[in-house]
Amino acid sequence: MNAFINVVKESFNFSGRSRRREYWMFILFTFLISIILTIIEMIFGWEITEDIGILTTLFSLIMLIPSLSVTVRRLHDTGKSGWWILISLIPLIGGIIILIFTLMDSESGSNKYGPYPKKAT
């Protein structure tokens, strides 16, 4: 939960590096919160249409910037420019490439995006 809170606190920080653990814990908690909100919407009938719920839509909009920033920092951790995130706009292939990049291990030592994050913890 701390990783999720830290990412939200650093929503507008697109510089530096994020470890694999921080990135994937953020993704996990975002996914779990979305499922919980969807269940609440189904119970109370708070859907805008059959497939779109009020709570999940608001949550997704709120999490847009933190998701972008942690992904950019994760790319920085692997030694890639944050501009690589734009490849995700290519259907299917772009998402697979971003997935591979986020699964890669950190670039050891300091790089042009910041100090080695594994030494800090």
JSON list of C-alpha atoms in Angstrom, two decimals, residues 52-114:
[
{"chain": "A", "resi": 52, "resn": "ILE", "atom": "CA", "xyz": [-19.47, 2.22, -17.65]},
{"chain": "A", "resi": 53, "resn": "GLY", "atom": "CA", "xyz": [-19.65, 2.98, -13.95]},
{"chain": "A", "resi": 54, "resn": "ILE", "atom": "CA", "xyz": [-19.46, 6.35, -12.25]},
{"chain": "A", "resi": 55, "resn": "LEU", "atom": "CA", "xyz": [-16.92, 5.39, -9.56]},
{"chain": "A", "resi": 56, "resn": "THR", "atom": "CA", "xyz": [-14.56, 3.48, -11.84]},
{"chain": "A", "resi": 57, "resn": "THR", "atom": "CA", "xyz": [-14.63, 6.27, -14.42]},
{"chain": "A", "resi": 58, "resn": "LEU", "atom": "CA", "xyz": [-13.75, 8.89, -11.81]},
{"chain": "A", "resi": 59, "resn": "PHE", "atom": "CA", "xyz": [-11.06, 6.67, -10.31]},
{"chain": "A", "resi": 60, "resn": "SER", "atom": "CA", "xyz": [-9.54, 6.03, -13.74]},
{"chain": "A", "resi": 61, "resn": "LEU", "atom": "CA", "xyz": [-9.41, 9.74, -14.49]},
{"chain": "A", "resi": 62, "resn": "ILE", "atom": "CA", "xyz": [-7.81, 10.49, -11.13]},
{"chain": "A", "resi": 63, "resn": "MET", "atom": "CA", "xyz": [-5.19, 7.74, -11.65]},
{"chain": "A", "resi": 64, "resn": "LEU", "atom": "CA", "xyz": [-4.28, 8.80, -15.21]},
{"chain": "A", "resi": 65, "resn": "ILE", "atom": "CA", "xyz": [-1.45, 11.20, -14.29]},
{"chain": "A", "resi": 66, "resn": "PRO", "atom": "CA", "xyz": [0.04, 8.99, -11.51]},
{"chain": "A", "resi": 67, "resn": "SER", "atom": "CA", "xyz": [0.01, 6.03, -13.94]},
{"chain": "A", "resi": 68, "resn": "LEU", "atom": "CA", "xyz": [1.80, 8.02, -16.62]},
{"chain": "A", "resi": 69, "resn": "SER", "atom": "CA", "xyz": [4.39, 9.38, -14.20]},
{"chain": "A", "resi": 70, "resn": "VAL", "atom": "CA", "xyz": [5.25, 6.02, -12.62]},
{"chain": "A", "resi": 71, "resn": "THR", "atom": "CA", "xyz": [5.51, 4.42, -16.06]},
{"chain": "A", "resi": 72, "resn": "VAL", "atom": "CA", "xyz": [7.89, 7.16, -17.23]},
{"chain": "A", "resi": 73, "resn": "ARG", "atom": "CA", "xyz": [9.99, 6.74, -14.09]},
{"chain": "A", "resi": 74, "resn": "ARG", "atom": "CA", "xyz": [9.98, 2.97, -14.62]},
{"chain": "A", "resi": 75, "resn": "LEU", "atom": "CA", "xyz": [11.23, 3.46, -18.18]},
{"chain": "A", "resi": 76, "resn": "HIS", "atom": "CA", "xyz": [13.94, 5.75, -16.79]},
{"chain": "A", "resi": 77, "resn": "ASP", "atom": "CA", "xyz": [14.97, 2.98, -14.40]},
{"chain": "A", "resi": 78, "resn": "THR", "atom": "CA", "xyz": [15.60, 0.66, -17.35]},
{"chain": "A", "resi": 79, "resn": "GLY", "atom": "CA", "xyz": [17.65, 3.35, -19.10]},
{"chain": "A", "resi": 80, "resn": "LYS", "atom": "CA", "xyz": [14.95, 4.31, -21.61]},
{"chain": "A", "resi": 81, "resn": "SER", "atom": "CA", "xyz": [13.55, 7.74, -22.32]},
{"chain": "A", "resi": 82, "resn": "GLY", "atom": "CA", "xyz": [10.09, 8.48, -20.98]},
{"chain": "A", "resi": 83, "resn": "TRP", "atom": "CA", "xyz": [9.04, 9.24, -24.55]},
{"chain": "A", "resi": 84, "resn": "TRP", "atom": "CA", "xyz": [8.95, 5.47, -25.13]},
{"chain": "A", "resi": 85, "resn": "ILE", "atom": "CA", "xyz": [5.54, 5.57, -23.42]},
{"chain": "A", "resi": 86, "resn": "LEU", "atom": "CA", "xyz": [4.14, 6.87, -26.71]},
{"chain": "A", "resi": 87, "resn": "ILE", "atom": "CA", "xyz": [4.75, 3.46, -28.29]},
{"chain": "A", "resi": 88, "resn": "SER", "atom": "CA", "xyz": [1.80, 2.23, -26.23]},
{"chain": "A", "resi": 89, "resn": "LEU", "atom": "CA", "xyz": [-0.42, 4.14, -28.69]},
{"chain": "A", "resi": 90, "resn": "ILE", "atom": "CA", "xyz": [0.28, 1.41, -31.26]},
{"chain": "A", "resi": 91, "resn": "PRO", "atom": "CA", "xyz": [-2.47, -1.18, -30.76]},
{"chain": "A", "resi": 92, "resn": "LEU", "atom": "CA", "xyz": [-1.35, -4.47, -29.18]},
{"chain": "A", "resi": 93, "resn": "ILE", "atom": "CA", "xyz": [2.35, -4.30, -30.17]},
{"chain": "A", "resi": 94, "resn": "GLY", "atom": "CA", "xyz": [2.92, -1.07, -28.23]},
{"chain": "A", "resi": 95, "resn": "GLY", "atom": "CA", "xyz": [1.38, -2.51, -25.08]},
{"chain": "A", "resi": 96, "resn": "ILE", "atom": "CA", "xyz": [3.52, -5.63, -25.34]},
{"chain": "A", "resi": 97, "resn": "ILE", "atom": "CA", "xyz": [6.69, -3.54, -25.74]},
{"chain": "A", "resi": 98, "resn": "ILE", "atom": "CA", "xyz": [5.82, -1.39, -22.69]},
{"chain": "A", "resi": 99, "resn": "LEU", "atom": "CA", "xyz": [5.08, -4.58, -20.71]},
{"chain": "A", "resi": 100, "resn": "ILE", "atom": "CA", "xyz": [8.51, -5.98, -21.61]},
{"chain": "A", "resi": 101, "resn": "PHE", "atom": "CA", "xyz": [10.22, -2.71, -20.65]},
{"chain": "A", "resi": 102, "resn": "THR", "atom": "CA", "xyz": [8.45, -2.59, -17.28]},
{"chain": "A", "resi": 103, "resn": "LEU", "atom": "CA", "xyz": [9.42, -6.20, -16.55]},
{"chain": "A", "resi": 104, "resn": "MET", "atom": "CA", "xyz": [13.11, -5.53, -17.23]},
{"chain": "A", "resi": 105, "resn": "ASP", "atom": "CA", "xyz": [15.53, -5.20, -14.32]},
{"chain": "A", "resi": 106, "resn": "SER", "atom": "CA", "xyz": [16.90, -1.82, -13.29]},
{"chain": "A", "resi": 107, "resn": "GLU", "atom": "CA", "xyz": [19.93, -0.45, -15.07]},
{"chain": "A", "resi": 108, "resn": "SER", "atom": "CA", "xyz": [22.66, -0.97, -12.49]},
{"chain": "A", "resi": 109, "resn": "GLY", "atom": "CA", "xyz": [24.40, 2.08, -11.11]},
{"chain": "A", "resi": 110, "resn": "SER", "atom": "CA", "xyz": [23.45, 5.65, -11.73]},
{"chain": "A", "resi": 111, "resn": "ASN", "atom": "CA", "xyz": [22.19, 6.62, -15.14]},
{"chain": "A", "resi": 112, "resn": "LYS", "atom": "CA", "xyz": [21.26, 9.96, -16.70]},
{"chain": "A", "resi": 113, "resn": "TYR", "atom": "CA", "xyz": [17.85, 9.81, -15.00]},
{"chain": "A", "resi": 114, "resn": "GLY", "atom": "CA", "xyz": [19.09, 9.47, -11.43]}
]
